Coordinates of C-alpha atoms and ligand atoms in Angstrom, one line a residue:
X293 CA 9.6 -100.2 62.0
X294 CA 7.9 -97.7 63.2
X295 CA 3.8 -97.6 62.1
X296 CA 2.2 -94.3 62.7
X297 CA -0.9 -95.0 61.2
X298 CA -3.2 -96.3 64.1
X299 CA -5.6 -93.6 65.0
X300 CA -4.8 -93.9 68.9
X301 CA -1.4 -93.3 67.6
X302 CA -0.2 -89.2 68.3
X303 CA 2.4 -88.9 65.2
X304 CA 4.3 -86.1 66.9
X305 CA 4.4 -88.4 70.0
X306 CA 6.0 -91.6 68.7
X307 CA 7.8 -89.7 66.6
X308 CA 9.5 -87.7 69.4
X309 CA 9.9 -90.9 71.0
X310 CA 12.0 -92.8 68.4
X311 CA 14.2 -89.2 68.6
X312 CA 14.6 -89.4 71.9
X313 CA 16.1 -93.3 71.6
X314 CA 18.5 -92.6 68.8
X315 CA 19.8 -89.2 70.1
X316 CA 20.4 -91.0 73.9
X317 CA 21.9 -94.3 72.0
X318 CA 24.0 -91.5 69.7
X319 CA 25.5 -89.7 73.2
X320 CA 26.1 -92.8 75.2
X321 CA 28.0 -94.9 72.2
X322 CA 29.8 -91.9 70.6
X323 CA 31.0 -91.9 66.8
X324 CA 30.8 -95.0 65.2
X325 CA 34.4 -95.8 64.2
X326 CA 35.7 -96.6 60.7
X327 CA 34.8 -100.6 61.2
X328 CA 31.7 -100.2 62.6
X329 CA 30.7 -97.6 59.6
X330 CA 32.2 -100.3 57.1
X331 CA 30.3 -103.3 58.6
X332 CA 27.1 -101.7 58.7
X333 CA 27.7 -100.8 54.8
X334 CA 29.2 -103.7 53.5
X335 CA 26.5 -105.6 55.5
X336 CA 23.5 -103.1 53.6
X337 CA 25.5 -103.9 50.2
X338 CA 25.1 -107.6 50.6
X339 CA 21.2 -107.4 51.6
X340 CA 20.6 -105.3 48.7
X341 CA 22.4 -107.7 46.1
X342 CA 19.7 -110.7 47.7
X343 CA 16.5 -108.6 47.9
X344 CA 17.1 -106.9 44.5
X345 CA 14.2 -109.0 42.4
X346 CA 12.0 -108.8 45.3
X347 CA 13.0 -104.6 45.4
X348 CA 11.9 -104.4 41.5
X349 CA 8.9 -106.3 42.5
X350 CA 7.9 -104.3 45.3
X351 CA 8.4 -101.3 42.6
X352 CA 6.8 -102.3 39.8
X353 CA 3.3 -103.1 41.8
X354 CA 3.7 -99.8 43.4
X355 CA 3.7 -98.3 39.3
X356 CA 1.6 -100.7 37.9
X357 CA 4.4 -101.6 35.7
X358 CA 8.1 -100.4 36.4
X359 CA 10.2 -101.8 34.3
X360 CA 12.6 -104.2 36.4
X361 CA 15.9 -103.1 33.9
X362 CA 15.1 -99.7 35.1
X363 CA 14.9 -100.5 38.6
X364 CA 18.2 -102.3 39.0
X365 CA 20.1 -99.6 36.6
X366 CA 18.3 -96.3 38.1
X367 CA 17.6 -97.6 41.8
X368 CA 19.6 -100.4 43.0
X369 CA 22.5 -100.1 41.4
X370 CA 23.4 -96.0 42.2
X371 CA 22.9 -97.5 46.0
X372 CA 25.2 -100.4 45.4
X373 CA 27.5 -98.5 43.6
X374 CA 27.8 -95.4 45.9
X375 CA 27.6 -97.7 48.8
X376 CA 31.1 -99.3 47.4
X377 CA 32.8 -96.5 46.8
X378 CA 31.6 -94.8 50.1
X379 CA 33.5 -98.1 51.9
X380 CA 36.6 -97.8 50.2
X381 CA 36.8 -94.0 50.4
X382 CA 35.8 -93.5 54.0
X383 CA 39.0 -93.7 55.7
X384 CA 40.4 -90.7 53.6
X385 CA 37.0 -89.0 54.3
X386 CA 37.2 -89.3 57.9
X387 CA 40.6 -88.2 58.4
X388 CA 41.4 -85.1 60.3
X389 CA 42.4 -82.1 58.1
X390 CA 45.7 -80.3 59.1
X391 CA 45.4 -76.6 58.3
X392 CA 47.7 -73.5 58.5
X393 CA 47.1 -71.0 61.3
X394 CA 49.0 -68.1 60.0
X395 CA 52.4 -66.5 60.9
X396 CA 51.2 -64.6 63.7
X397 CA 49.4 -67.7 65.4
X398 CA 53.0 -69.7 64.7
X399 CA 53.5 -72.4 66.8
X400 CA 49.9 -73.0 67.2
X401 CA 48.2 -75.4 64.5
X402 CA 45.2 -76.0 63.0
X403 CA 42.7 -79.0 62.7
X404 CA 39.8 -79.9 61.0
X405 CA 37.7 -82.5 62.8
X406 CA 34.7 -84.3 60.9
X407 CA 32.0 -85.3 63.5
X408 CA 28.8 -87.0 62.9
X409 CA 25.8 -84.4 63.6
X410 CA 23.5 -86.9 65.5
X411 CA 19.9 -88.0 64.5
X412 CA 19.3 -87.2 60.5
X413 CA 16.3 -87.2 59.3
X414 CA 15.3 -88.3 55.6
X415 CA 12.2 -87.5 53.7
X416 CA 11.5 -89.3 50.3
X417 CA 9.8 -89.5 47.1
X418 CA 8.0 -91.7 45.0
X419 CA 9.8 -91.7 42.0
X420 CA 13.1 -93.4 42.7
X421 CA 11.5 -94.9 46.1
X422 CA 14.7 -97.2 46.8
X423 CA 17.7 -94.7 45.3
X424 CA 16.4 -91.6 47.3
X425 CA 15.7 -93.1 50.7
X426 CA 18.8 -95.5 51.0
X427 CA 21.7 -93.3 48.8
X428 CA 20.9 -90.6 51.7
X429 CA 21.1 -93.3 54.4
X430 CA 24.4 -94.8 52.9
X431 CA 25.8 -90.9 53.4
X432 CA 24.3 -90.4 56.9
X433 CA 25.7 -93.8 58.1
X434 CA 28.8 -93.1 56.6
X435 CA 29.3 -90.1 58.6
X436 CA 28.5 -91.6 61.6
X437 CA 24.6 -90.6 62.4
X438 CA 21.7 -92.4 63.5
X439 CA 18.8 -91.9 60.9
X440 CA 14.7 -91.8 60.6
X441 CA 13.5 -92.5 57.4
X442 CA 9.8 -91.4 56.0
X443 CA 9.5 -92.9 53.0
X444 CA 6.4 -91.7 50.1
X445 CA 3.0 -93.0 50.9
X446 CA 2.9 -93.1 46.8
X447 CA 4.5 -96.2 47.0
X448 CA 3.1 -98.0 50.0
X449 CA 4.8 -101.5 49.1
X450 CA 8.1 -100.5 48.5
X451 CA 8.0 -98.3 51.7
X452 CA 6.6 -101.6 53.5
X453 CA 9.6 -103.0 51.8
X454 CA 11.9 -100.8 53.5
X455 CA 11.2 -100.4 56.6
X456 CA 11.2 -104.3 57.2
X457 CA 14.8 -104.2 55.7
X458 CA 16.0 -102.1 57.4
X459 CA 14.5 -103.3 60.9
X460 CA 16.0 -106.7 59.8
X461 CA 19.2 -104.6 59.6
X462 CA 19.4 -102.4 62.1
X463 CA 18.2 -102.1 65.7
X464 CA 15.6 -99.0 65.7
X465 CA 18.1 -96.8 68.1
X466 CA 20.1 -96.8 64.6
X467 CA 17.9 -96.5 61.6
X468 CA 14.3 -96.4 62.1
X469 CA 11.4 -96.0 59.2
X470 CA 8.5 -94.0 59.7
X471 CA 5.4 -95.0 57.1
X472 CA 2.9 -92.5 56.9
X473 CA 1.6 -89.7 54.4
X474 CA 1.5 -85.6 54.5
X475 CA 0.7 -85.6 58.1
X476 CA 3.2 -87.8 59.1
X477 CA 6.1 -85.8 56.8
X478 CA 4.7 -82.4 58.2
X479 CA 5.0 -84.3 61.5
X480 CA 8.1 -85.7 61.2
X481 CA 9.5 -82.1 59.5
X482 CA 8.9 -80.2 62.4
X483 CA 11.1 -82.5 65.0
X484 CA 14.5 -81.3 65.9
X485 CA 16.8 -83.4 64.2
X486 CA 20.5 -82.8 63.7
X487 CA 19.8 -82.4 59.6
X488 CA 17.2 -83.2 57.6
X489 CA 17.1 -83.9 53.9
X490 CA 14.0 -83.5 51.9
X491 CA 14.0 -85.2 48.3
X492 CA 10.3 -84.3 46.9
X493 CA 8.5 -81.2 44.9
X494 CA 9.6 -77.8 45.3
X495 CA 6.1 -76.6 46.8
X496 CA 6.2 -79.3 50.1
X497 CA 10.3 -78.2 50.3
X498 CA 9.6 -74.5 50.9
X499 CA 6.9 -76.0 53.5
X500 CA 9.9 -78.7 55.1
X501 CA 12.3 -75.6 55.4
X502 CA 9.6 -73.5 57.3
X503 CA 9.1 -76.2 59.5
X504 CA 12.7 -77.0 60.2
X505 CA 13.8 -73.5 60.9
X506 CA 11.6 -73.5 64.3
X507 CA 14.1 -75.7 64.8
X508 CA 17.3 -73.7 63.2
X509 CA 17.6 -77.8 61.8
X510 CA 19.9 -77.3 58.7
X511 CA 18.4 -78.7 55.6
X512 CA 19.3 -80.4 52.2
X513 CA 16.7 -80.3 49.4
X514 CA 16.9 -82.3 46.6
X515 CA 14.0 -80.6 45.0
X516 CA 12.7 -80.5 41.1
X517 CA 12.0 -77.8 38.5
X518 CA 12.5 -77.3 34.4
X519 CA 15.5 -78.8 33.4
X520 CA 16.2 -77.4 29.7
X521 CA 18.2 -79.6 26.9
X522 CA 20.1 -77.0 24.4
X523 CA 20.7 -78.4 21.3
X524 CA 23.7 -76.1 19.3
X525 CA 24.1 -76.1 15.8
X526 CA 27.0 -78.2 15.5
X527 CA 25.8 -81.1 17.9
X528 CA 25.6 -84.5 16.0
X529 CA 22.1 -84.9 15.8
X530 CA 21.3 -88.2 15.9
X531 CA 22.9 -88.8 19.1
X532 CA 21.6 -86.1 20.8
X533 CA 18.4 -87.8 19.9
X534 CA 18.8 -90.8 21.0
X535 CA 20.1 -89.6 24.6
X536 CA 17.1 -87.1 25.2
X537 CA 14.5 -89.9 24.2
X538 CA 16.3 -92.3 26.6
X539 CA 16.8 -89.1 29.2
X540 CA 12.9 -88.7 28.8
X541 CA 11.4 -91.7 28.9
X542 CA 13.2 -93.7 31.3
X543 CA 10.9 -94.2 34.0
X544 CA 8.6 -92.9 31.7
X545 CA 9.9 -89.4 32.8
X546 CA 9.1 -89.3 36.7
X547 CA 12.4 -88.5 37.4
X548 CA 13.5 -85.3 38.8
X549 CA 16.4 -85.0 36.1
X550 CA 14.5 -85.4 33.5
X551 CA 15.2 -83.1 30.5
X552 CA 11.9 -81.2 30.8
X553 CA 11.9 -79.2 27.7
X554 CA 14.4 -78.8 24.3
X555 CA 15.6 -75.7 22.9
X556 CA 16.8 -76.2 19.1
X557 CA 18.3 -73.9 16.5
X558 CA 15.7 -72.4 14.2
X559 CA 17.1 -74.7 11.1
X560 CA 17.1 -77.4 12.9
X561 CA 13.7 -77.9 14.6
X562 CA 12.3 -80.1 12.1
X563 CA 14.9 -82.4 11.8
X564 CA 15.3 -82.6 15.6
X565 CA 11.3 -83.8 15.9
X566 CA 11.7 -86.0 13.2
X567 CA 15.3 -87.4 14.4
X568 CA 13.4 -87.8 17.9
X569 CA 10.3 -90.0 16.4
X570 CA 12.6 -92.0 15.4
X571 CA 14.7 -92.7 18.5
X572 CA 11.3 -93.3 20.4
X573 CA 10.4 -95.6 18.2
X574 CA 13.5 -97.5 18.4
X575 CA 13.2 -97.3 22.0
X576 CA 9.8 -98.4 22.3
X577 CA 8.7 -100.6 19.4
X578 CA 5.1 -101.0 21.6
X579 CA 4.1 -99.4 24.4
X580 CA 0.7 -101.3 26.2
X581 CA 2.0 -104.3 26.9
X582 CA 6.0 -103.5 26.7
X583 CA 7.3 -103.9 30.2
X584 CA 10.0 -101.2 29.0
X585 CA 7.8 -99.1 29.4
X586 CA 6.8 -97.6 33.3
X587 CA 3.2 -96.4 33.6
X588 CA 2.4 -93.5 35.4
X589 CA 2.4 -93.5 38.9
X590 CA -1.3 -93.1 39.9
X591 CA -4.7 -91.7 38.0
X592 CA -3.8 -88.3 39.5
X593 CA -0.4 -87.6 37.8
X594 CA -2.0 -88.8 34.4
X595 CA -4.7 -86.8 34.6
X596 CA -2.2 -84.1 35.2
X597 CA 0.1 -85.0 32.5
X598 CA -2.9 -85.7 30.2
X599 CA -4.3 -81.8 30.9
X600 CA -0.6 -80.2 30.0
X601 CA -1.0 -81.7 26.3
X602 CA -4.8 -80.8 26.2
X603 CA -4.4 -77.0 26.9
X604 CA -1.6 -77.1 24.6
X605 CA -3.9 -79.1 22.1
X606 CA -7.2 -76.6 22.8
X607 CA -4.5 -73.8 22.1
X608 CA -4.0 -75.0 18.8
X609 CA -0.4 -76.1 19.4
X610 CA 1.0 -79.0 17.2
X611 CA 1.2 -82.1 19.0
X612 CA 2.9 -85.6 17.9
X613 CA 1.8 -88.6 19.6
X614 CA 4.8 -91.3 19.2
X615 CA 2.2 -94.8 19.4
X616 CA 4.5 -97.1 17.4
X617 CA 2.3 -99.5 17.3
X618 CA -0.8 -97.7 17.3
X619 CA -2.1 -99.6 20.1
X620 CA -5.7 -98.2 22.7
X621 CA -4.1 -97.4 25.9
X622 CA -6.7 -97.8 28.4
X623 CA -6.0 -94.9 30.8
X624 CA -6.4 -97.6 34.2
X625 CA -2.9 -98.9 33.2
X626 CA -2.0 -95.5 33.1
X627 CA 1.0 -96.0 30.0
X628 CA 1.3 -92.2 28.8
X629 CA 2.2 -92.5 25.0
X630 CA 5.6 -89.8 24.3
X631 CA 4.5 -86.9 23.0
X632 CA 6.2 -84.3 21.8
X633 CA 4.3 -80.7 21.9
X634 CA 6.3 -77.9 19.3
X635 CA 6.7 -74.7 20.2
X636 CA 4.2 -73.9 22.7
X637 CA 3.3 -70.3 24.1
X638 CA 5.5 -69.9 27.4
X639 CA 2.6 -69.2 29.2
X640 CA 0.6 -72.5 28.7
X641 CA 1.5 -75.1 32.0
X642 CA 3.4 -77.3 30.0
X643 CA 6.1 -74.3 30.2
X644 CA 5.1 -73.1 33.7
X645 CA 5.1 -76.4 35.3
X646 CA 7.6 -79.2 35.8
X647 CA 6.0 -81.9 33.4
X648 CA 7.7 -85.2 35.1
X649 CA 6.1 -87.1 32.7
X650 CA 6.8 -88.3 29.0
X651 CA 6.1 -85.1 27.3
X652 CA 8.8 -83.2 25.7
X653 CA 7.9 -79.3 24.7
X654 CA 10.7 -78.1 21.9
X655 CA 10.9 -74.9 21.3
X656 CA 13.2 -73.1 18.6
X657 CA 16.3 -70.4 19.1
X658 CA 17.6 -68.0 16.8
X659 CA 20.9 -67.3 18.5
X660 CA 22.9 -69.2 21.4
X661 CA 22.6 -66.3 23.2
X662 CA 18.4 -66.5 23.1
X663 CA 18.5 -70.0 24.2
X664 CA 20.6 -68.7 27.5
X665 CA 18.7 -66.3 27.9
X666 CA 15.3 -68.1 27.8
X667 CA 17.1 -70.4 30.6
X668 CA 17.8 -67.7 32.7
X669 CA 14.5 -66.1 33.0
X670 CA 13.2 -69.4 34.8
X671 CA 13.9 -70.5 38.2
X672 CA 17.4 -72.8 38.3
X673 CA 16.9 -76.0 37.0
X674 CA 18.4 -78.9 38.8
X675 CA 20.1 -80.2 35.3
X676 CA 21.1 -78.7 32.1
X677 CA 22.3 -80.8 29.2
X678 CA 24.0 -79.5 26.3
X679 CA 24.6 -81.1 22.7
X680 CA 27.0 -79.9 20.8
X681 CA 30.8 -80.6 19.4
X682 CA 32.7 -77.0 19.9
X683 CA 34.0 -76.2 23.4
X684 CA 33.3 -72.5 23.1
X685 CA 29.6 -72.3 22.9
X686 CA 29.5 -75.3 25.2
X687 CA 32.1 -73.3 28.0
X688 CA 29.7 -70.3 27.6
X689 CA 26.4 -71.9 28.2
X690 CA 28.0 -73.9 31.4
X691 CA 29.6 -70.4 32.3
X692 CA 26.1 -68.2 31.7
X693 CA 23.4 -70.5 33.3
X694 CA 23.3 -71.7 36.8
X695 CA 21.8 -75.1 37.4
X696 CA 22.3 -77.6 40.0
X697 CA 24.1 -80.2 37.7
X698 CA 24.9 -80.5 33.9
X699 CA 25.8 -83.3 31.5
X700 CA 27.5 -82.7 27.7
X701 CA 26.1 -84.7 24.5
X702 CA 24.6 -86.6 27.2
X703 CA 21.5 -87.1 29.3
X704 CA 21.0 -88.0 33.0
X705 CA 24.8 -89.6 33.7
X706 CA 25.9 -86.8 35.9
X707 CA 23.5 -88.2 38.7
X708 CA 25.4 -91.3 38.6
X709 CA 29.0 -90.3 38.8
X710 CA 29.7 -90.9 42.7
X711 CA 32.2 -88.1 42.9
X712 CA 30.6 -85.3 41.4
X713 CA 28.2 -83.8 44.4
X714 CA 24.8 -83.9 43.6
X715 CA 21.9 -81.2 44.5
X716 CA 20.2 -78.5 43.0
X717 CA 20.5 -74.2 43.4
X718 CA 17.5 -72.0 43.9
X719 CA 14.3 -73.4 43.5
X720 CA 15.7 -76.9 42.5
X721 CA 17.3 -77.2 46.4
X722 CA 19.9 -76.6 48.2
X723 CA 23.0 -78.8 49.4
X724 CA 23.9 -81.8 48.1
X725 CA 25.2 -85.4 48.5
X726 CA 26.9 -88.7 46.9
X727 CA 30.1 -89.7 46.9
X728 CA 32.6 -86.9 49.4
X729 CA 30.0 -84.6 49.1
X730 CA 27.5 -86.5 51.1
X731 CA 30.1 -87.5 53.9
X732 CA 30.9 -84.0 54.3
X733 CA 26.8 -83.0 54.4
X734 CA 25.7 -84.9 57.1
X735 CA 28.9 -84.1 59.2
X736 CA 30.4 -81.3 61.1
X737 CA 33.6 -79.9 60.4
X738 CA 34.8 -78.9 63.6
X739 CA 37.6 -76.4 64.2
X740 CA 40.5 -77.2 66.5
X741 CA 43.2 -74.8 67.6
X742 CA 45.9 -76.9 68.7
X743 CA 48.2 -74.3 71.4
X744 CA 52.1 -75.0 71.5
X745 CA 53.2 -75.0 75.5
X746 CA 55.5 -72.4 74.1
X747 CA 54.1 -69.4 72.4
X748 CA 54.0 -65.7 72.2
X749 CA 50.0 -64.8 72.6
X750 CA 50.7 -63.9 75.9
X751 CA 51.5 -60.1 74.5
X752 CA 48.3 -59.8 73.4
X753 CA 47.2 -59.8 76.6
X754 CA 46.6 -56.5 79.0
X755 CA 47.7 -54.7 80.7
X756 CA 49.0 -53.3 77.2
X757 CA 52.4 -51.8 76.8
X758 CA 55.5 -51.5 75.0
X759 CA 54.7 -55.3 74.3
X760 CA 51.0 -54.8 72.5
X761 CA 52.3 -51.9 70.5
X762 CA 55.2 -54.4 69.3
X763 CA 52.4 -56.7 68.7
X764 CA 50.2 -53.9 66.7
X765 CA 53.4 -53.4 64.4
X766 CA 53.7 -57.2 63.7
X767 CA 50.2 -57.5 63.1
X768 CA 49.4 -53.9 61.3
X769 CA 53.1 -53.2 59.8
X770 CA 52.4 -49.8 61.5
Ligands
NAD36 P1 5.9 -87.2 47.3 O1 4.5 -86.7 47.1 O2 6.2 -88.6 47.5 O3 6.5 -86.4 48.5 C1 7.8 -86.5 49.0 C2 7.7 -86.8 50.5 O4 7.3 -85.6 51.2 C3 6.8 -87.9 50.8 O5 7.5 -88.7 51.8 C4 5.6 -87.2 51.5 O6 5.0 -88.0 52.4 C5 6.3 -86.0 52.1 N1 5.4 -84.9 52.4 C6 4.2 -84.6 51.9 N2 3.7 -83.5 52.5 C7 4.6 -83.1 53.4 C8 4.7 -82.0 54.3 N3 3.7 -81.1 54.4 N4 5.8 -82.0 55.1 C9 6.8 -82.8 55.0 N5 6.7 -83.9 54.2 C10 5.7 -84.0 53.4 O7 6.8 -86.8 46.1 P2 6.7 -85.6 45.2 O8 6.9 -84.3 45.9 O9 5.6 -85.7 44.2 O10 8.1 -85.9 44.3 C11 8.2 -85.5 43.1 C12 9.1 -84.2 43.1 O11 10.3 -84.5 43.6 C13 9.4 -83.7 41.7 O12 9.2 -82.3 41.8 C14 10.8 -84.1 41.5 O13 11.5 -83.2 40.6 C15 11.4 -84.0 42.8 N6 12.5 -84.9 42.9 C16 13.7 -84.4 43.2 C17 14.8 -85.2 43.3 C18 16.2 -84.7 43.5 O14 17.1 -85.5 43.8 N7 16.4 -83.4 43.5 C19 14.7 -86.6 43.1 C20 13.4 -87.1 42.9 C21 12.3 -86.3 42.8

């Protein structure tokens, strides 16, 4: 573990230091080979199975309340499960790939090597504390690196969690954690790492990528944004319902996949609001006292959630407060009732900003065509989920919006299928990971020309005759 908090304690320094002792143990050992890369998974898998109740724990103090359901289903498990996969798919991964060379490079061949890049670097968020630190490590290790971890300072127990984990784990030359806050991550940022992911807001990405490109370090950002829901007017309502109340409010919607906002047919709107109440409700009976039910992550993010639905409210916007059981919810336990706010003004924040919180704006279309269109005069969302039964207005909206994931008649799911890569486009990041995709992130693909000890490149050579103009006909046709 690596503490960078004492004040006598130069951040860039000891960061530079724990580089310096990864990258030398990275050059002296060479790739880790398949075993080795199982081992160290299999052995991650089994610590994670023990340590999950004290994981949720560590969680849930760091919320106030996090449900512990939620953090096995939306934390531990994507790890476990990704983890698994990644060990029984890794020697197909890691194989070389055999290419064509092309006629005129005949009896040469081709090769694909995968090589680990080095030292990775991983920056992560508070929402997911668990998933989005160790699913990056699993792909890092998996490929081969050594890795530096800087967990969120928003979740100081869980980050205290981690990096004693993983020290019991893994010597420091392989996996070291960094705990520290913005200093520390603009610190760590600007060291020249092999890659560096960044899972976190949009704003501190664009400030990560400046930093890393003194470097020319190559970057993945998992990043957030407006993630619309389209509702068509042939989805089954009621189920649509139920999957953008569960989409919403798990976590009590801090997560970056969140639907942010719903766009519903004209006809439809009331029913929609109506059909929603009543999936809430079904949800979440109570809300205080449900442990169900995640608080918000500190006073600062409900303030901010709490001033979205005020300006709204001030604007005269209609607002519907789902409080099943009409309970006080003192603002220090920080439970954010669901609201839903109907058709707000796109220039209010709750349409500007990314809400990550358990408010849902609706908004009503006249055509498909409107609803696409309303998308795709916002910055690309990381998700897009679409209701509806017919596949032609569902293959158009996929075809005519660009976001970095979608789901159909569903919510959220996408994130946790291991073979489809996961990442965002435009402002909602760039690269991805999970599953292949991840192995194939944090390694590079090295290209090998493989010469035959008999070959013909020998007329491309000067001085150039009657030879090279033979050549220029093979090569040209003239
Ligand atoms: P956060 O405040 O915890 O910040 C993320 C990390 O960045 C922390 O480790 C923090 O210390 C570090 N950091 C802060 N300032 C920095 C700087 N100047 N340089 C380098 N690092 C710095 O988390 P957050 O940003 O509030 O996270 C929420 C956001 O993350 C939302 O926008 C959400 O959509 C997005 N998110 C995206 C994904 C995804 O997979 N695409 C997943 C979860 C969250």
């Amino acid at each position: 573990m690596t503490t960078l908090e004492a004040p006598d304690v130069k951040p860039q320094t000891r960061l530079a230091e724990v580089l310096t002792l990864q990258r030398t143990a990275f050059l002296r050992d060479g790739p880790p080979d398949l075993d080795e890369r199982r081992e160290d998974l299999k052995r991650l898998i089994a610590a994670i199975g023990e340590k999950a109740d004290a994981i949720a724990s560590a969680i849930s103090a760091d919320f106030g309340s996090r449900s512990s359901h939620e953090t096995i289903v939306a934390d531990v498990w994507p790890v476990v499960a990704g983890a698994r996969n990644t060990v029984k798919q890794l020697r197909g991964w890691m194989k070389p790939r055999s290419v064509g060379v092309g006629i005129e490079l005949l009896p040469g061949r081709g090769r694909i090597l995968y090589q680990p890049l080095g030292v990775v670097g991983i920056i992560s968020p508070w929402n997911y504390p668990f998933q989005l630190a160790v699913a990056p490590l699993v792909a890092a290790l998996a490929a081969g690196n050594r890795v530096m971890l800087k967990p969120s300072e928003l979740t100081p127990r869980t980050s205290e969690f981690l990096s004693e984990f993983l020290a019991k784990l893994f010597p420091e030359e392989k996996v070291a954690t960094v705990l520290g806050g913005a200093d520390v991550g603009a610190a760590f940022s600007s060291l020249p790492f092999d890659h560096l992911l960044y899972t976190g807001s949009t704003e501190i990405g664009r400030r990560v990528m400046r930093a890393a490109a003194e470097n020319l370090t190559p970057v993945t950002l998992e990043l957030g944004g407006k993630s619309p829901c389209i509702i068509a007017a042939d989805a089954n309502l009621a189920a649509a319902c139920r999957s953008v109340a569960f989409g919403k409010l798990l976590n009590a919607g801090q997560t970056c996949i969140a639907p942010d906002y719903a766009l519903v047919p004209k006809q439809m709107l009331a029913d929609f609001v109506g059909g929603l109440e009543a999936a809430i409700r079904a949800l979440y009976p109570t809300l205080r006292d449900n442990p169900d039910y995640t608080s918000i992550i500190n006073a600062r993010h409900y303030a901010r959630i709490a001033r979205l639905v005020d300006e709204a409210r001030a604007r005269g916007v209609r607002i519907v407060e789902i409080n099943p059981g009409g309970e006080q919810l003192a603002p220090d336990a920080r439970k954010f009732a669901p609201t839903l706010v109907i058709e707000p003004p796109a220039d209010l924040a709750v349409m500007r900003e990314e809400i990550f919180g358990p408010v849902l704006p609706i908004l009503s279309y006249n055509t498909l065509d409107d609803a696409i269109a309303f998308v795709n005069a916002r910055p690309r969302p990381l998700a897009l989920y679409y209701f509806g039964v017919g596949t032609t207005d569902r293959d158009r909206v996929l075809a005519r919006t660009t976001s970095g994931g979608a789901a159909v008649n569903e919510t959220l799911l996408h994130v946790a299928a291991e073979n489809l890569p996961f990442g965002g486009v435009g402002a909602s990041g760039m690269g991805a990971y999970h599953g292949e995709a991840g192995f194939r992130t944090f390694s590079h693909a090295k290209s090998v020309f493989l010469q035959n000890r008999i070959n013909a490149t020998g007329l491309l050579h000067p001085p150039y005759g009657r030879a090279a103009d033979f050549m220029r006909k093979f090569l040209l046709g003239r």
